[in-house]
PDB file of C-alpha atoms and ligand atoms in Angstrom:
ATOM      1  CA  MET N   1      -5.078  22.217  -5.786  1.00 76.00           C
ATOM      2  CA  ALA N   2      -4.736  21.715  -2.022  1.00 90.00           C
ATOM      3  CA  LYS N   3      -1.228  21.575  -0.595  1.00 96.00           C
ATOM      4  CA  TYR N   4      -0.533  18.822   1.911  1.00 98.00           C
ATOM      5  CA  LYS N   5       1.900  19.247   4.778  1.00 98.00           C
ATOM      6  CA  THR N   6       2.055  15.666   5.999  1.00 98.00           C
ATOM      7  CA  ILE N   7       1.107  12.754   3.770  1.00 98.00           C
ATOM      8  CA  LEU N   8       1.030   9.334   5.411  1.00 98.00           C
ATOM      9  CA  VAL N   9       1.485   6.494   2.941  1.00 98.00           C
ATOM     10  CA  ILE N  10       0.037   3.088   3.765  1.00 98.00           C
ATOM     11  CA  SER N  11       2.105   0.433   2.010  1.00 98.00           C
ATOM     12  CA  ASP N  12       0.716  -2.853   0.609  1.00 98.00           C
ATOM     13  CA  THR N  13      -1.479  -4.375   3.339  1.00 98.00           C
ATOM     14  CA  HIS N  14      -2.776  -7.491   1.532  1.00 98.00           C
ATOM     15  CA  PHE N  15      -5.660  -7.946   3.960  1.00 98.00           C
ATOM     16  CA  PRO N  16      -6.385 -10.453   5.465  1.00 98.00           C
ATOM     17  CA  TYR N  17      -2.736 -11.510   5.218  1.00 97.00           C
ATOM     18  CA  GLN N  18      -1.354  -8.286   6.707  1.00 98.00           C
ATOM     19  CA  HIS N  19       1.333  -8.140   9.373  1.00 98.00           C
ATOM     20  CA  PRO N  20      -0.421  -8.776  12.729  1.00 97.00           C
ATOM     21  CA  ASP N  21       0.752  -5.415  14.137  1.00 97.00           C
ATOM     22  CA  THR N  22      -0.315  -3.341  11.131  1.00 98.00           C
ATOM     23  CA  LEU N  23      -3.237  -1.532  12.765  1.00 97.00           C
ATOM     24  CA  GLU N  24      -1.345  -0.673  15.937  1.00 97.00           C
ATOM     25  CA  PHE N  25       1.595   0.519  13.869  1.00 98.00           C
ATOM     26  CA  LEU N  26      -0.591   2.776  11.726  1.00 98.00           C
ATOM     27  CA  ARG N  27      -2.430   4.057  14.810  1.00 97.00           C
ATOM     28  CA  ARG N  28       0.931   5.102  16.263  1.00 97.00           C
ATOM     29  CA  LEU N  29       1.972   6.783  13.008  1.00 97.00           C
ATOM     30  CA  LYS N  30      -1.298   8.705  12.853  1.00 98.00           C
ATOM     31  CA  ALA N  31      -0.778   9.962  16.415  1.00 97.00           C
ATOM     32  CA  SER N  32       2.896  10.809  15.837  1.00 97.00           C
ATOM     33  CA  TYR N  33       2.658  12.546  12.468  1.00 97.00           C
ATOM     34  CA  LYS N  34      -0.965  13.837  12.389  1.00 98.00           C
ATOM     35  CA  PRO N  35      -1.247  13.549   8.592  1.00 98.00           C
ATOM     36  CA  ASP N  36      -3.529  15.871   6.640  1.00 98.00           C
ATOM     37  CA  LYS N  37      -3.668  13.327   3.783  1.00 98.00           C
ATOM     38  CA  VAL N  38      -3.504   9.528   3.744  1.00 98.00           C
ATOM     39  CA  VAL N  39      -2.671   7.566   0.581  1.00 98.00           C
ATOM     40  CA  HIS N  40      -2.856   3.773   0.351  1.00 98.00           C
ATOM     41  CA  ILE N  41      -0.398   2.614  -2.290  1.00 98.00           C
ATOM     42  CA  GLY N  42      -2.528  -0.402  -3.345  1.00 98.00           C
ATOM     43  CA  ASP N  43      -2.796  -4.149  -2.718  1.00 98.00           C
ATOM     44  CA  GLU N  44      -5.192  -3.219   0.073  1.00 98.00           C
ATOM     45  CA  ILE N  45      -6.524  -6.789  -0.137  1.00 98.00           C
ATOM     46  CA  ASP N  46      -4.687  -9.912  -1.239  1.00 97.00           C
ATOM     47  CA  GLY N  47      -7.319 -11.846  -3.198  1.00 96.00           C
ATOM     48  CA  HIS N  48      -5.240 -15.030  -2.940  1.00 95.00           C
ATOM     49  CA  ALA N  49      -8.269 -17.272  -3.443  1.00 94.00           C
ATOM     50  CA  ILE N  50      -9.226 -15.524  -6.715  1.00 95.00           C
ATOM     51  CA  SER N  51      -5.661 -15.220  -8.017  1.00 94.00           C
ATOM     52  CA  PHE N  52      -4.612 -16.205 -11.527  1.00 95.00           C
ATOM     53  CA  TYR N  53      -1.999 -18.436  -9.856  1.00 92.00           C
ATOM     54  CA  PRO N  54      -2.642 -21.756  -8.092  1.00 90.00           C
ATOM     55  CA  THR N  55      -4.212 -21.178  -4.680  1.00 91.00           C
ATOM     56  CA  ASP N  56      -3.031 -22.814  -1.469  1.00 92.00           C
ATOM     57  CA  PRO N  57      -5.517 -25.443  -0.241  1.00 94.00           C
ATOM     58  CA  ASP N  58      -4.535 -24.637   3.346  1.00 93.00           C
ATOM     59  CA  LEU N  59      -5.729 -21.023   3.048  1.00 93.00           C
ATOM     60  CA  LEU N  60      -9.265 -19.622   3.203  1.00 96.00           C
ATOM     61  CA  GLY N  61     -11.737 -19.981   0.360  1.00 96.00           C
ATOM     62  CA  ALA N  62     -12.673 -16.929  -1.704  1.00 96.00           C
ATOM     63  CA  SER N  63     -15.763 -15.934   0.284  1.00 97.00           C
ATOM     64  CA  ASP N  64     -14.163 -16.341   3.717  1.00 98.00           C
ATOM     65  CA  GLU N  65     -11.017 -14.535   2.606  1.00 98.00           C
ATOM     66  CA  LEU N  66     -13.000 -11.550   1.344  1.00 98.00           C
ATOM     67  CA  GLN N  67     -15.102 -11.385   4.507  1.00 98.00           C
ATOM     68  CA  LEU N  68     -12.041 -11.505   6.754  1.00 98.00           C
ATOM     69  CA  ALA N  69     -10.371  -8.805   4.637  1.00 98.00           C
ATOM     70  CA  ILE N  70     -13.462  -6.592   5.029  1.00 98.00           C
ATOM     71  CA  ASP N  71     -13.593  -7.212   8.784  1.00 98.00           C
ATOM     72  CA  ARG N  72      -9.985  -6.071   9.110  1.00 97.00           C
ATOM     73  CA  LEU N  73     -10.402  -3.159   6.729  1.00 98.00           C
ATOM     74  CA  LYS N  74     -13.245  -1.890   8.901  1.00 98.00           C
ATOM     75  CA  CYS N  75     -10.688  -1.161  11.642  1.00 97.00           C
ATOM     76  CA  LEU N  76      -8.739   0.882   9.102  1.00 98.00           C
ATOM     77  CA  TYR N  77     -11.919   2.742   8.048  1.00 98.00           C
ATOM     78  CA  LYS N  78     -12.389   3.815  11.669  1.00 98.00           C
ATOM     79  CA  LEU N  79      -8.794   4.941  11.997  1.00 98.00           C
ATOM     80  CA  PHE N  80      -8.686   6.696   8.609  1.00 98.00           C
ATOM     81  CA  PRO N  81     -12.150   7.638   7.309  1.00 98.00           C
ATOM     82  CA  ASN N  82     -10.604   9.482   4.340  1.00 98.00           C
ATOM     83  CA  VAL N  83      -8.062   7.636   2.199  1.00 98.00           C
ATOM     84  CA  ASP N  84      -7.050   7.909  -1.455  1.00 98.00           C
ATOM     85  CA  LEU N  85      -5.968   4.584  -2.958  1.00 98.00           C
ATOM     86  CA  VAL N  86      -4.237   3.756  -6.214  1.00 98.00           C
ATOM     87  CA  GLU N  87      -5.324   0.764  -8.269  1.00 98.00           C
ATOM     88  CA  SER N  88      -3.121  -2.301  -8.016  1.00 98.00           C
ATOM     89  CA  ASN N  89      -2.629  -5.811  -9.325  1.00 96.00           C
ATOM     90  CA  HIS N  90      -4.105  -7.479  -6.216  1.00 96.00           C
ATOM     91  CA  GLY N  91      -6.780  -4.863  -5.495  1.00 96.00           C
ATOM     92  CA  SER N  92      -8.129  -5.090  -9.041  1.00 96.00           C
ATOM     93  CA  LEU N  93      -8.125  -8.906  -9.277  1.00 96.00           C
ATOM     94  CA  VAL N  94     -11.905  -9.212  -9.417  1.00 95.00           C
ATOM     95  CA  TYR N  95     -12.136  -6.821 -12.378  1.00 96.00           C
ATOM     96  CA  ARG N  96      -9.168  -8.403 -14.150  1.00 96.00           C
ATOM     97  CA  LYS N  97     -10.735 -11.836 -13.761  1.00 95.00           C
ATOM     98  CA  GLY N  98     -13.982 -10.487 -15.140  1.00 96.00           C
ATOM     99  CA  LYS N  99     -12.147  -9.033 -18.128  1.00 96.00           C
ATOM    100  CA  VAL N 100     -10.524 -12.370 -18.916  1.00 96.00           C
ATOM    101  CA  MET N 101     -13.990 -13.927 -18.881  1.00 96.00           C
ATOM    102  CA  GLY N 102     -15.344 -11.189 -21.162  1.00 97.00           C
ATOM    103  CA  LEU N 103     -17.455  -9.456 -18.509  1.00 97.00           C
ATOM    104  CA  PRO N 104     -17.802  -5.642 -18.726  1.00 94.00           C
ATOM    105  CA  ARG N 105     -17.092  -3.632 -15.579  1.00 91.00           C
ATOM    106  CA  ASN N 106     -20.730  -2.557 -15.323  1.00 94.00           C
ATOM    107  CA  TYR N 107     -21.574  -6.066 -14.167  1.00 95.00           C
ATOM    108  CA  PHE N 108     -19.460  -5.536 -11.054  1.00 96.00           C
ATOM    109  CA  LYS N 109     -19.879  -3.540  -7.875  1.00 97.00           C
ATOM    110  CA  SER N 110     -17.545  -0.630  -7.131  1.00 97.00           C
ATOM    111  CA  TYR N 111     -14.530  -0.982  -4.859  1.00 98.00           C
ATOM    112  CA  ASN N 112     -16.469   0.869  -2.146  1.00 98.00           C
ATOM    113  CA  GLU N 113     -19.426  -1.518  -2.393  1.00 98.00           C
ATOM    114  CA  ILE N 114     -17.325  -4.680  -2.496  1.00 98.00           C
ATOM    115  CA  LEU N 115     -15.161  -3.684   0.462  1.00 98.00           C
ATOM    116  CA  GLU N 116     -17.929  -1.870   2.384  1.00 98.00           C
ATOM    117  CA  ALA N 117     -15.661   1.171   2.396  1.00 98.00           C
ATOM    118  CA  PRO N 118     -16.857   4.633   3.470  1.00 98.00           C
ATOM    119  CA  LYS N 119     -17.340   7.442   0.938  1.00 98.00           C
ATOM    120  CA  GLY N 120     -14.055   8.976   2.056  1.00 98.00           C
ATOM    121  CA  TRP N 121     -12.164   6.056   0.530  1.00 98.00           C
ATOM    122  CA  LYS N 122     -11.485   6.893  -3.102  1.00 98.00           C
ATOM    123  CA  TRP N 123      -9.758   4.693  -5.674  1.00 98.00           C
ATOM    124  CA  HIS N 124      -7.673   6.274  -8.463  1.00 98.00           C
ATOM    125  CA  PHE N 125      -5.757   4.752 -11.352  1.00 97.00           C
ATOM    126  CA  ASP N 126      -2.837   6.835 -10.109  1.00 97.00           C
ATOM    127  CA  LEU N 127      -2.678  10.066  -8.150  1.00 98.00           C
ATOM    128  CA  THR N 128      -0.759  13.349  -8.181  1.00 98.00           C
ATOM    129  CA  LEU N 129      -0.830  15.653  -5.139  1.00 98.00           C
ATOM    130  CA  GLU N 130       0.778  18.964  -4.327  1.00 98.00           C
ATOM    131  CA  MET N 131       2.997  19.109  -1.255  1.00 98.00           C
ATOM    132  CA  SER N 132       3.415  22.035   1.103  1.00 98.00           C
ATOM    133  CA  ASP N 133       6.758  22.971  -0.512  1.00 96.00           C
ATOM    134  CA  GLY N 134       4.966  23.515  -3.832  1.00 96.00           C
ATOM    135  CA  ASN N 135       6.364  20.395  -5.502  1.00 97.00           C
ATOM    136  CA  GLN N 136       4.162  17.632  -6.854  1.00 98.00           C
ATOM    137  CA  VAL N 137       4.275  13.963  -5.898  1.00 98.00           C
ATOM    138  CA  TYR N 138       2.992  11.118  -8.046  1.00 98.00           C
ATOM    139  CA  PHE N 139       1.639   7.930  -6.451  1.00 98.00           C
ATOM    140  CA  THR N 140       1.352   4.692  -8.384  1.00 98.00           C
ATOM    141  CA  HIS N 141       1.276   1.079  -7.244  1.00 98.00           C
ATOM    142  CA  GLY N 142       4.360  -0.139  -9.101  1.00 97.00           C
ATOM    143  CA  LYS N 143       5.580   0.838 -12.549  1.00 96.00           C
ATOM    144  CA  THR N 144       9.319   0.154 -12.443  1.00 95.00           C
ATOM    145  CA  ALA N 145      11.807  -1.444 -10.076  1.00 91.00           C
ATOM    146  CA  ALA N 146      14.668   0.630 -11.510  1.00 93.00           C
ATOM    147  CA  ALA N 147      15.826   3.003  -8.781  1.00 90.00           C
ATOM    148  CA  GLY N 148      14.876   6.608  -9.481  1.00 94.00           C
ATOM    149  CA  LYS N 149      13.581   5.895 -12.979  1.00 96.00           C
ATOM    150  CA  LEU N 150       9.914   6.667 -12.336  1.00 97.00           C
ATOM    151  CA  SER N 151      10.720  10.007 -10.760  1.00 98.00           C
ATOM    152  CA  GLN N 152      13.029  10.983 -13.605  1.00 97.00           C
ATOM    153  CA  SER N 153      10.480   9.905 -16.223  1.00 97.00           C
ATOM    154  CA  MET N 154       7.643  11.807 -14.534  1.00 97.00           C
ATOM    155  CA  GLY N 155       9.805  14.829 -13.713  1.00 96.00           C
ATOM    156  CA  MET N 156       8.443  14.987 -10.184  1.00 97.00           C
ATOM    157  CA  CYS N 157       8.703  13.188  -6.842  1.00 98.00           C
ATOM    158  CA  THR N 158       7.206   9.690  -6.856  1.00 98.00           C
ATOM    159  CA  VAL N 159       6.012   6.969  -4.458  1.00 98.00           C
ATOM    160  CA  GLN N 160       5.598   3.301  -5.275  1.00 98.00           C
ATOM    161  CA  GLY N 161       4.593   0.139  -3.411  1.00 98.00           C
ATOM    162  CA  HIS N 162       4.378  -3.298  -5.068  1.00 97.00           C
ATOM    163  CA  TYR N 163       8.064  -4.182  -4.636  1.00 96.00           C
ATOM    164  CA  HIS N 164       7.800  -5.539  -1.105  1.00 96.00           C
ATOM    165  CA  GLU N 165      11.550  -5.829  -0.584  1.00 96.00           C
ATOM    166  CA  ARG N 166      12.301  -2.272  -1.785  1.00 96.00           C
ATOM    167  CA  PHE N 167      12.492   0.280   1.010  1.00 97.00           C
ATOM    168  CA  GLU N 168      14.479   3.229  -0.197  1.00 97.00           C
ATOM    169  CA  VAL N 169      14.604   6.832  -1.280  1.00 98.00           C
ATOM    170  CA  ILE N 170      16.617   7.842  -4.326  1.00 98.00           C
ATOM    171  CA  TYR N 171      17.322  11.551  -4.781  1.00 98.00           C
ATOM    172  CA  TRP N 172      18.247  13.229  -8.028  1.00 97.00           C
ATOM    173  CA  ALA N 173      18.488  16.817  -9.156  1.00 96.00           C
ATOM    174  CA  ASN N 174      18.444  19.005 -12.232  1.00 94.00           C
ATOM    175  CA  PRO N 175      18.991  22.755 -12.523  1.00 94.00           C
ATOM    176  CA  ASN N 176      15.336  23.302 -11.562  1.00 90.00           C
ATOM    177  CA  GLY N 177      15.254  21.379  -8.301  1.00 94.00           C
ATOM    178  CA  LEU N 178      15.697  18.339  -6.107  1.00 96.00           C
ATOM    179  CA  TYR N 179      13.469  15.304  -6.619  1.00 98.00           C
ATOM    180  CA  TRP N 180      13.073  11.879  -5.031  1.00 98.00           C
ATOM    181  CA  ASP N 181      11.663   8.431  -5.673  1.00 98.00           C
ATOM    182  CA  MET N 182      10.433   6.523  -2.599  1.00 98.00           C
ATOM    183  CA  ARG N 183       9.625   2.803  -2.354  1.00 98.00           C
ATOM    184  CA  VAL N 184       7.687   2.047   0.836  1.00 98.00           C
ATOM    185  CA  GLY N 185       8.067  -1.716   1.413  1.00 98.00           C
ATOM    186  CA  CYS N 186       4.917  -3.434   2.658  1.00 98.00           C
ATOM    187  CA  LEU N 187       2.833  -4.347   5.706  1.00 98.00           C
ATOM    188  CA  VAL N 188       2.424  -8.056   4.996  1.00 97.00           C
ATOM    189  CA  ASP N 189       2.776 -11.115   7.187  1.00 95.00           C
ATOM    190  CA  ASP N 190       5.787 -12.772   5.601  1.00 89.00           C
ATOM    191  CA  LYS N 191       4.936 -16.004   7.450  1.00 89.00           C
ATOM    192  CA  SER N 192       1.555 -16.356   5.758  1.00 90.00           C
ATOM    193  CA  LEU N 193       1.168 -19.117   3.193  1.00 90.00           C
ATOM    194  CA  ALA N 194      -0.168 -16.410   0.867  1.00 91.00           C
ATOM    195  CA  PHE N 195       3.467 -15.295   0.372  1.00 91.00           C
ATOM    196  CA  ASN N 196       4.958 -18.772   0.032  1.00 85.00           C
ATOM    197  CA  TYR N 197       5.808 -17.986  -3.590  1.00 81.00           C
ATOM    198  CA  ASN N 198       8.317 -15.480  -2.284  1.00 79.00           C
ATOM    199  CA  ASN N 199      10.264 -17.898  -0.099  1.00 77.00           C
ATOM    200  CA  THR N 200      12.844 -18.746  -2.742  1.00 76.00           C
ATOM    201  CA  ASN N 201      13.840 -15.076  -3.089  1.00 81.00           C
ATOM    202  CA  LEU N 202      17.055 -13.992  -1.440  1.00 78.00           C
ATOM    203  CA  LYS N 203      15.592 -10.599  -0.525  1.00 82.00           C
ATOM    204  CA  ARG N 204      12.918 -10.575   2.177  1.00 87.00           C
ATOM    205  CA  PRO N 205       9.954  -8.206   2.380  1.00 94.00           C
ATOM    206  CA  ILE N 206      10.649  -5.071   4.397  1.00 97.00           C
ATOM    207  CA  VAL N 207       7.809  -4.221   6.756  1.00 97.00           C
ATOM    208  CA  GLY N 208       7.201  -0.518   7.122  1.00 98.00           C
ATOM    209  CA  THR N 209       5.834   2.465   5.287  1.00 98.00           C
ATOM    210  CA  GLY N 210       6.577   6.095   4.458  1.00 98.00           C
ATOM    211  CA  VAL N 211       5.605   9.636   5.395  1.00 98.00           C
ATOM    212  CA  ILE N 212       6.109  12.855   3.443  1.00 98.00           C
ATOM    213  CA  ILE N 213       6.673  15.894   5.627  1.00 98.00           C
ATOM    214  CA  ASN N 214       6.882  19.347   4.041  1.00 98.00           C
ATOM    215  CA  GLY N 215       7.834  17.799   0.723  1.00 98.00           C
ATOM    216  CA  GLN N 216      10.515  15.484   2.074  1.00 98.00           C
ATOM    217  CA  PRO N 217      10.194  11.673   2.271  1.00 98.00           C
ATOM    218  CA  LYS N 218      10.778   9.638   5.400  1.00 98.00           C
ATOM    219  CA  LEU N 219      10.763   5.857   5.615  1.00 98.00           C
ATOM    220  CA  VAL N 220       9.422   4.324   8.830  1.00 98.00           C
ATOM    221  CA  PRO N 221      10.404   0.666   9.259  1.00 97.00           C
ATOM    222  CA  MET N 222       8.406  -1.536  11.595  1.00 97.00           C
ATOM    223  CA  ILE N 223      11.267  -2.835  13.732  1.00 96.00           C
ATOM    224  CA  LEU N 224      10.603  -6.509  14.483  1.00 95.00           C
ATOM    225  CA  ASP N 225      11.768  -8.821  17.229  1.00 95.00           C
ATOM    226  CA  ARG N 226      12.998 -12.364  16.624  1.00 94.00           C
ATOM    227  CA  ASN N 227       9.420 -13.619  16.482  1.00 94.00           C
ATOM    228  CA  GLY N 228       8.560 -11.129  13.773  1.00 94.00           C
ATOM    229  CA  ARG N 229       6.461  -8.890  16.065  1.00 96.00           C
ATOM    230  CA  TRP N 230       6.716  -5.112  16.233  1.00 96.00           C
ATOM    231  CA  ILE N 231       9.024  -3.680  18.894  1.00 94.00           C
ATOM    232  CA  LYS N 232       6.702  -0.812  19.764  1.00 85.00           C
ATOM    233  CA  ARG N 233       9.142   1.350  21.632  1.00 72.00           C
ATOM    234  CA  LEU N 234      11.233   1.880  18.518  1.00 62.00           C
ATOM    235  CA  VAL N 235       8.829   4.108  16.556  1.00 65.00           C
TER     236      VAL N 235
HETATM  237 FE1  LIG O   1       1.821  -6.131  -2.836  1.00 86.25          FE
END
């Protein structure tokens, strides 16, 4: 198994309802950290218009939303031609809808075909990688909001997305070593109507993502100004 020195995590992007500075932010992180592995933690697209929940009549229809998501993803394909992604509740909406309607997966195109993604983009149910310090790290979209629980259950370091307002690293140890559980926030546009459902929550989404360097996690917040735009000088 390859050992990775610097793993850049891309948190939930929800294209086309991503934060407007997402691509510039990720471009800067790529240049700063020079990752040898990139993992997208899921919810790469939003799929609002094909959601199981009521859709907002003031947002795009299903076809236009998908096309705009693809157009924006294409910028990410250029920036990161090789990405491993974990399956997620939003990313898998089309298959989940098909299942509810009794349609086998063979009737559907692959993620790569639907999103016009390059061969270097690979979807996994979940993913375990080896880090340069010899420890393993487990990536999954979102299995538990309980701090540290996933890492302790798996007995290895873990990374989750899904919980947009969670941006934290919890460390724990046993006689064999030191482990951590990282939650990487999200890269969504909190002002979009697609996230209106979230407006009654006290906790707001935290925009940012995470990097793993030599086996140690680092959270990188996207520092925003009063208009919600990235203050570029602070990365
Ligand atoms: Fe998400």
